[in-house]
One Martini backbone bead per residue (centre of mass of N, CA, C, O) as a GRO file, in nm:
protein
  313
    1MET     BB    1   0.117   2.736  -3.018
    2ALA     BB    2   0.389   2.949  -2.912
    3ASN     BB    3   0.381   2.692  -2.621
    4HIS     BB    4   0.400   2.462  -2.748
    5VAL     BB    5   0.574   2.149  -2.689
    6LEU     BB    6   0.347   1.980  -2.709
    7VAL     BB    7   0.147   1.807  -3.016
    8CYS     BB    8  -0.168   1.579  -3.009
    9ASP     BB    9  -0.289   1.489  -3.287
   10GLY     BB   10  -0.517   1.224  -3.362
   11LEU     BB   11  -0.424   0.938  -3.170
   12ARG     BB   12  -0.393   0.595  -3.363
   13LYS     BB   13  -0.389   0.222  -3.280
   14ARG     BB   14  -0.308  -0.052  -3.379
   15PHE     BB   15  -0.381  -0.461  -3.286
   16GLY     BB   16  -0.499  -0.551  -3.531
   17ASP     BB   17  -0.830  -0.476  -3.419
   18ARG     BB   18  -0.708  -0.377  -3.170
   19VAL     BB   19  -0.810  -0.029  -3.039
   20VAL     BB   20  -0.609   0.100  -2.799
   21VAL     BB   21  -0.589   0.452  -2.989
   22ASP     BB   22  -0.859   0.667  -2.992
   23GLY     BB   23  -0.808   1.030  -3.053
   24VAL     BB   24  -0.590   1.180  -2.978
   25SER     BB   25  -0.581   1.430  -2.760
   26PHE     BB   26  -0.288   1.740  -2.709
   27HIS     BB   27  -0.116   1.958  -2.475
   28ILE     BB   28   0.185   2.167  -2.351
   29ASP     BB   29   0.340   2.370  -2.186
   30GLU     BB   30   0.517   2.571  -2.083
   31GLY     BB   31   0.653   2.455  -1.751
   32GLU     BB   32   0.398   2.182  -1.793
   33THR     BB   33   0.222   1.936  -1.609
   34TYR     BB   34   0.150   1.636  -1.729
   35GLY     BB   35  -0.094   1.466  -1.675
   36LEU     BB   36  -0.125   1.074  -1.745
   37LEU     BB   37  -0.485   0.873  -1.637
   38GLY     BB   38  -0.506   0.546  -1.607
   39PRO     BB   39  -0.592   0.238  -1.650
   40ASN     BB   40  -0.476  -0.044  -1.699
   41GLY     BB   41  -0.484  -0.080  -2.057
   42ALA     BB   42  -0.557   0.242  -2.205
   43GLY     BB   43  -0.286   0.374  -2.352
   44LYS     BB   44  -0.002   0.494  -2.228
   45THR     BB   45   0.244   0.363  -2.366
   46THR     BB   46   0.086   0.351  -2.672
   47THR     BB   47   0.157   0.694  -2.694
   48ILE     BB   48   0.440   0.743  -2.574
   49SER     BB   49   0.531   0.554  -2.862
   50MET     BB   50   0.455   0.781  -3.042
   51LEU     BB   51   0.567   1.077  -2.877
   52CYS     BB   52   0.889   0.949  -2.913
   53GLY     BB   53   0.866   0.779  -3.195
   54LEU     BB   54   0.883   0.432  -3.075
   55LEU     BB   55   0.569   0.421  -3.268
   56ALA     BB   56   0.385   0.443  -3.515
   57PRO     BB   57   0.143   0.589  -3.610
   58ASP     BB   58  -0.173   0.530  -3.815
   59GLU     BB   59  -0.321   0.812  -3.664
   60GLY     BB   60  -0.167   1.108  -3.611
   61THR     BB   61   0.033   1.351  -3.484
   62THR     BB   62   0.350   1.478  -3.378
   63GLU     BB   63   0.506   1.725  -3.180
   64VAL     BB   64   0.795   1.874  -3.050
   65GLY     BB   65   0.856   2.269  -3.043
   66GLY     BB   66   0.721   2.188  -3.379
   67VAL     BB   67   0.816   1.929  -3.439
   68THR     BB   68   0.796   1.643  -3.641
   69MET     BB   69   0.747   1.369  -3.547
   70GLY     BB   70   0.877   1.044  -3.561
   71PRO     BB   71   1.125   0.753  -3.595
   72SER     BB   72   1.305   0.942  -3.850
   73ALA     BB   73   1.313   1.153  -3.600
   74LEU     BB   74   1.567   1.324  -3.430
   75GLU     BB   75   1.495   1.585  -3.372
   76ALA     BB   76   1.290   1.567  -3.190
   77ARG     BB   77   1.389   1.298  -3.021
   78ALA     BB   78   1.582   1.508  -2.868
   79LEU     BB   79   1.393   1.702  -2.687
   80ILE     BB   80   1.379   1.401  -2.546
   81GLY     BB   81   1.262   1.288  -2.211
   82TYR     BB   82   1.290   0.949  -2.161
   83VAL     BB   83   1.162   0.793  -1.863
   84PRO     BB   84   1.084   0.522  -1.761
   85GLN     BB   85   1.040   0.248  -1.596
   86ASP     BB   86   1.291   0.042  -1.656
   87LEU     BB   87   1.575   0.034  -1.583
   88ALA     BB   88   1.852   0.253  -1.737
   89LEU     BB   89   2.121   0.070  -1.629
   90TYR     BB   90   2.469  -0.003  -1.500
   91PRO     BB   91   2.523  -0.124  -1.218
   92ASP     BB   92   2.855  -0.169  -1.241
   93LEU     BB   93   2.818   0.157  -1.269
   94SER     BB   94   2.822   0.498  -1.178
   95ALA     BB   95   2.641   0.698  -1.201
   96LYS     BB   96   2.822   0.882  -1.329
   97GLU     BB   97   2.949   0.666  -1.579
   98ASN     BB   98   2.646   0.638  -1.659
   99LEU     BB   99   2.610   0.939  -1.772
  100ALA     BB  100   2.907   0.961  -1.933
  101PHE     BB  101   2.789   0.731  -2.151
  102PHE     BB  102   2.484   0.895  -2.239
  103GLY     BB  103   2.621   1.180  -2.321
  104LYS     BB  104   2.773   1.026  -2.441
  105LEU     BB  105   2.507   0.997  -2.713
  106GLN     BB  106   2.406   1.305  -2.690
  107GLY     BB  107   2.714   1.443  -2.761
  108LEU     BB  108   2.857   1.561  -2.531
  109ARG     BB  109   3.208   1.634  -2.437
  110GLY     BB  110   3.387   1.780  -2.167
  111ALA     BB  111   3.288   2.066  -1.990
  112ASP     BB  112   2.989   2.005  -2.077
  113LEU     BB  113   2.949   1.714  -1.964
  114SER     BB  114   3.030   1.774  -1.680
  115GLU     BB  115   2.888   1.978  -1.583
  116ARG     BB  116   2.605   1.843  -1.615
  117LEU     BB  117   2.639   1.652  -1.431
  118ASP     BB  118   2.640   1.796  -1.203
  119GLU     BB  119   2.375   1.931  -1.245
  120VAL     BB  120   2.270   1.715  -1.243
  121LEU     BB  121   2.340   1.563  -0.939
  122GLU     BB  122   2.149   1.779  -0.797
  123VAL     BB  123   1.854   1.751  -0.872
  124VAL     BB  124   1.841   1.455  -0.725
  125GLY     BB  125   2.079   1.364  -0.478
  126LEU     BB  126   2.387   1.261  -0.583
  127ALA     BB  127   2.637   1.407  -0.550
  128GLU     BB  128   2.722   1.237  -0.291
  129ARG     BB  129   2.729   0.915  -0.504
  130ALA     BB  130   2.817   0.925  -0.769
  131ASP     BB  131   3.064   0.712  -0.714
  132GLU     BB  132   2.883   0.481  -0.711
  133ARG     BB  133   2.757   0.186  -0.743
  134ILE     BB  134   2.423   0.124  -0.851
  135ASP     BB  135   2.474  -0.189  -0.686
  136THR     BB  136   2.386  -0.016  -0.408
  137TYR     BB  137   2.144   0.129  -0.454
  138SER     BB  138   1.832   0.249  -0.433
  139GLY     BB  139   1.554   0.241  -0.562
  140GLY     BB  140   1.479   0.538  -0.567
  141MET     BB  141   1.742   0.604  -0.651
  142LYS     BB  142   1.770   0.474  -0.945
  143ARG     BB  143   1.552   0.657  -1.023
  144ARG     BB  144   1.729   0.908  -1.024
  145ALA     BB  145   1.945   0.807  -1.251
  146ASN     BB  146   1.699   0.795  -1.468
  147ILE     BB  147   1.658   1.047  -1.506
  148ALA     BB  148   1.949   1.206  -1.499
  149VAL     BB  149   1.919   1.157  -1.727
  150GLY     BB  150   1.695   1.296  -1.938
  151LEU     BB  151   1.862   1.541  -1.860
  152LEU     BB  152   2.158   1.563  -2.020
  153HIS     BB  153   2.016   1.680  -2.319
  154ARG     BB  154   1.843   1.951  -2.263
  155PRO     BB  155   1.532   1.909  -2.219
  156ARG     BB  156   1.163   2.011  -2.292
  157LEU     BB  157   1.103   1.729  -2.280
  158LEU     BB  158   0.957   1.495  -1.936
  159VAL     BB  159   0.915   1.155  -1.936
  160LEU     BB  160   0.719   1.041  -1.665
  161ASP     BB  161   0.725   0.650  -1.605
  162GLU     BB  162   0.663   0.595  -1.358
  163PRO     BB  163   0.907   0.688  -1.070
  164THR     BB  164   0.747   0.553  -0.806
  165VAL     BB  165   0.774   0.325  -0.762
  166GLY     BB  166   0.885   0.123  -0.576
  167VAL     BB  167   0.952   0.320  -0.341
  168ASP     BB  168   1.092   0.540  -0.060
  169PRO     BB  169   0.921   0.788   0.049
  170GLN     BB  170   1.174   0.997   0.003
  171SER     BB  171   1.262   0.924  -0.286
  172ARG     BB  172   0.982   1.038  -0.341
  173ASN     BB  173   1.010   1.300  -0.260
  174ALA     BB  174   1.243   1.365  -0.379
  175ILE     BB  175   1.096   1.334  -0.701
  176LEU     BB  176   0.953   1.546  -0.640
  177GLU     BB  177   1.080   1.811  -0.592
  178ALA     BB  178   1.207   1.817  -0.822
  179ILE     BB  179   1.046   1.851  -1.030
  180ALA     BB  180   0.860   2.108  -0.948
  181ALA     BB  181   1.175   2.254  -0.985
  182LEU     BB  182   1.149   2.190  -1.349
  183GLY     BB  183   0.840   2.357  -1.347
  184GLY     BB  184   0.980   2.624  -1.243
  185GLU     BB  185   1.208   2.666  -1.473
  186GLY     BB  186   1.031   2.517  -1.767
  187LEU     BB  187   0.956   2.248  -1.811
  188SER     BB  188   0.828   1.970  -1.940
  189VAL     BB  189   0.566   1.733  -1.816
  190LEU     BB  190   0.518   1.404  -1.848
  191TYR     BB  191   0.311   1.234  -1.635
  192THR     BB  192   0.297   0.918  -1.468
  193THR     BB  193   0.046   0.759  -1.262
  194HIS     BB  194  -0.104   0.561  -0.938
  195TYR     BB  195  -0.088   0.883  -0.831
  196MET     BB  196  -0.306   1.046  -0.719
  197GLU     BB  197  -0.107   1.233  -0.551
  198GLU     BB  198   0.052   1.310  -0.717
  199ALA     BB  199  -0.109   1.463  -0.982
  200GLU     BB  200  -0.226   1.719  -0.713
  201ARG     BB  201   0.140   1.765  -0.713
  202LEU     BB  202   0.208   1.855  -0.985
  203CYS     BB  203  -0.069   1.902  -1.199
  204HIS     BB  204  -0.160   2.128  -1.348
  205ARG     BB  205  -0.269   1.923  -1.592
  206VAL     BB  206  -0.539   1.652  -1.652
  207GLY     BB  207  -0.567   1.314  -1.830
  208ILE     BB  208  -0.786   1.095  -1.934
  209LEU     BB  209  -0.757   0.743  -1.956
  210ASP     BB  210  -1.026   0.528  -2.159
  211GLU     BB  211  -1.018   0.280  -2.395
  212GLY     BB  212  -0.878   0.466  -2.575
  213ARG     BB  213  -0.945   0.718  -2.456
  214LEU     BB  214  -0.997   1.111  -2.415
  215VAL     BB  215  -1.221   1.190  -2.149
  216ALA     BB  216  -1.061   1.405  -1.982
  217GLN     BB  217  -0.946   1.716  -1.901
  218GLY     BB  218  -0.762   1.960  -1.679
  219THR     BB  219  -0.806   2.109  -1.434
  220ARG     BB  220  -0.945   2.006  -1.162
  221ALA     BB  221  -1.126   2.207  -1.166
  222GLU     BB  222  -1.267   2.120  -1.411
  223LEU     BB  223  -1.309   1.831  -1.315
  224VAL     BB  224  -1.495   1.859  -1.161
  225ALA     BB  225  -1.665   2.046  -1.264
  226GLN     BB  226  -1.809   1.881  -1.528
  227VAL     BB  227  -1.899   1.587  -1.340
  228GLY     BB  228  -2.051   1.761  -1.062
  229GLU     BB  229  -1.908   1.786  -0.846
  230LYS     BB  230  -1.938   1.783  -0.465
  231ALA     BB  231  -1.944   1.867  -0.176
  232ARG     BB  232  -1.916   1.714   0.219
  233VAL     BB  233  -2.071   1.824   0.417
  234ARG     BB  234  -2.087   1.701   0.810
  235VAL     BB  235  -2.279   1.778   1.084
  236SER     BB  236  -2.285   1.791   1.426
  237THR     BB  237  -2.547   1.745   1.676
  238GLY     BB  238  -2.700   1.782   2.012
  239ASN     BB  239  -2.931   1.777   1.844
  240ASP     BB  240  -3.175   1.853   1.668
  241ALA     BB  241  -3.112   1.932   1.272
  242THR     BB  242  -3.383   1.968   1.113
  243PRO     BB  243  -3.393   2.320   1.200
  244LEU     BB  244  -3.143   2.342   0.989
  245ALA     BB  245  -3.252   2.132   0.727
  246GLY     BB  246  -3.416   2.381   0.607
  247ALA     BB  247  -3.270   2.668   0.673
  248LEU     BB  248  -3.015   2.610   0.447
  249GLU     BB  249  -3.139   2.525   0.157
  250THR     BB  250  -3.147   2.897   0.124
  251LEU     BB  251  -2.919   2.848   0.004
  252GLY     BB  252  -2.749   2.868  -0.263
  253THR     BB  253  -2.453   2.679  -0.256
  254VAL     BB  254  -2.668   2.409  -0.156
  255VAL     BB  255  -2.700   2.167  -0.214
  256GLU     BB  256  -2.815   1.977  -0.017
  257ALA     BB  257  -3.036   1.890   0.268
  258SER     BB  258  -2.935   1.616   0.543
  259SER     BB  259  -3.127   1.417   0.821
  260SER     BB  260  -3.023   1.239   1.103
  261GLY     BB  261  -3.122   1.357   1.414
  262GLY     BB  262  -2.734   1.470   1.502
  263ALA     BB  263  -2.693   1.480   1.210
  264LEU     BB  264  -2.561   1.663   0.901
  265GLU     BB  265  -2.642   1.659   0.515
  266LEU     BB  266  -2.440   1.901   0.271
  267LEU     BB  267  -2.464   2.012  -0.078
  268VAL     BB  268  -2.221   2.206  -0.241
  269ASP     BB  269  -2.011   2.408  -0.410
  270ASP     BB  270  -1.887   2.580  -0.150
  271THR     BB  271  -1.737   2.611   0.123
  272ARG     BB  272  -1.661   2.882   0.196
  273SER     BB  273  -1.968   3.041   0.172
  274VAL     BB  274  -2.092   2.790   0.419
  275LEU     BB  275  -1.952   2.858   0.716
  276ALA     BB  276  -2.113   3.053   0.794
  277PRO     BB  277  -2.374   3.009   0.745
  278LEU     BB  278  -2.401   2.764   0.925
  279VAL     BB  279  -2.367   2.875   1.174
  280GLU     BB  280  -2.542   3.128   1.223
  281THR     BB  281  -2.820   2.944   1.135
  282ALA     BB  282  -2.749   2.711   1.409
  283GLU     BB  283  -2.834   3.003   1.642
  284ARG     BB  284  -3.090   3.096   1.533
  285VAL     BB  285  -3.265   2.751   1.536
  286GLY     BB  286  -3.073   2.600   1.837
  287VAL     BB  287  -2.869   2.421   1.704
  288ASP     BB  288  -2.578   2.211   1.827
  289ILE     BB  289  -2.236   2.214   1.754
  290SER     BB  290  -1.939   1.952   1.713
  291SER     BB  291  -1.898   1.897   1.386
  292ILE     BB  292  -1.730   1.920   1.127
  293ASP     BB  293  -1.652   1.842   0.798
  294VAL     BB  294  -1.426   1.823   0.469
  295HIS     BB  295  -1.521   1.708   0.174
  296GLU     BB  296  -1.354   1.682  -0.132
  297PRO     BB  297  -1.299   1.722  -0.413
  298ASP     BB  298  -1.121   1.476  -0.666
  299LEU     BB  299  -0.897   1.268  -0.878
  300GLU     BB  300  -1.087   1.030  -0.768
  301SER     BB  301  -1.360   1.082  -0.823
  302VAL     BB  302  -1.362   1.173  -1.105
  303PHE     BB  303  -1.212   0.879  -1.190
  304LEU     BB  304  -1.488   0.724  -1.106
  305HIS     BB  305  -1.670   0.836  -1.279
  306LEU     BB  306  -1.537   0.812  -1.575
  307THR     BB  307  -1.468   0.518  -1.557
  308GLY     BB  308  -1.546   0.305  -1.261
  309LYS     BB  309  -1.231   0.297  -1.215
  310ALA     BB  310  -0.922   0.301  -0.977
  311LEU     BB  311  -0.649   0.393  -1.100
  312ARG     BB  312  -0.544   0.067  -0.967
  313ASP     BB  313  -0.697  -0.128  -1.247
   0.00000   0.00000   0.00000
């Protein structure tokens, strides 16, 4: 528990007769980026609202930095930097003016405020555009300014709700690099996204939410193992692949081998340990390999397996 910045235990929320969040429990450690993934309507926004103290749960508790969260728990809420999907900026003010306003609301003053403004603008890559009005910014720059607001008061947990929606590729990459750097500096991050490649790139662990329940959580490798996903290796050959299929079934890492003419399909536990024996066996049985394509299991396949839906559904 000593390193748990966030602990959610048995969060449950009903709206009328509908259970929107049903017994969600997870934790985030210091310096960890935790991805909360789920199709639309899975309960992500309600879960975030409860753990940020914006909505009272019907059941369950949340602790941030060891402090119990609640709608009036100012100490716990001060430990969170919440960056919503909707922009929370004044368009007719510059980025620096926006940050100064929100910094004062967080209790920052004088030299501390001025120093912090410069720090967060540098983090999000807007230092050279700090004096320009927000309404002149691109969508991606506005997103970065929004993140800067969430960082101002030095939170222990940064909550990012789909921060790259609708941004250009350059700004998207800048946002992802900034988030990765923040995690490297010890900031804990809760990250929701509709882009699976972002979760693959940023998140140490992932929780998959479906119909209000956390159906699985863990590292990418743990989730793949949990659902039994296997890597697929497709081998194209210059002659009949049948002898190779039969010979490979004796390898311990090959789960299944099937051939059709000049093609061979393998299901394997570990691609790294099977490639060298594959080539050696092909030479031994007289099968000529022309190409090998490897498809590793990823979070997208795990997500589809667990929910039956694509992430953007």
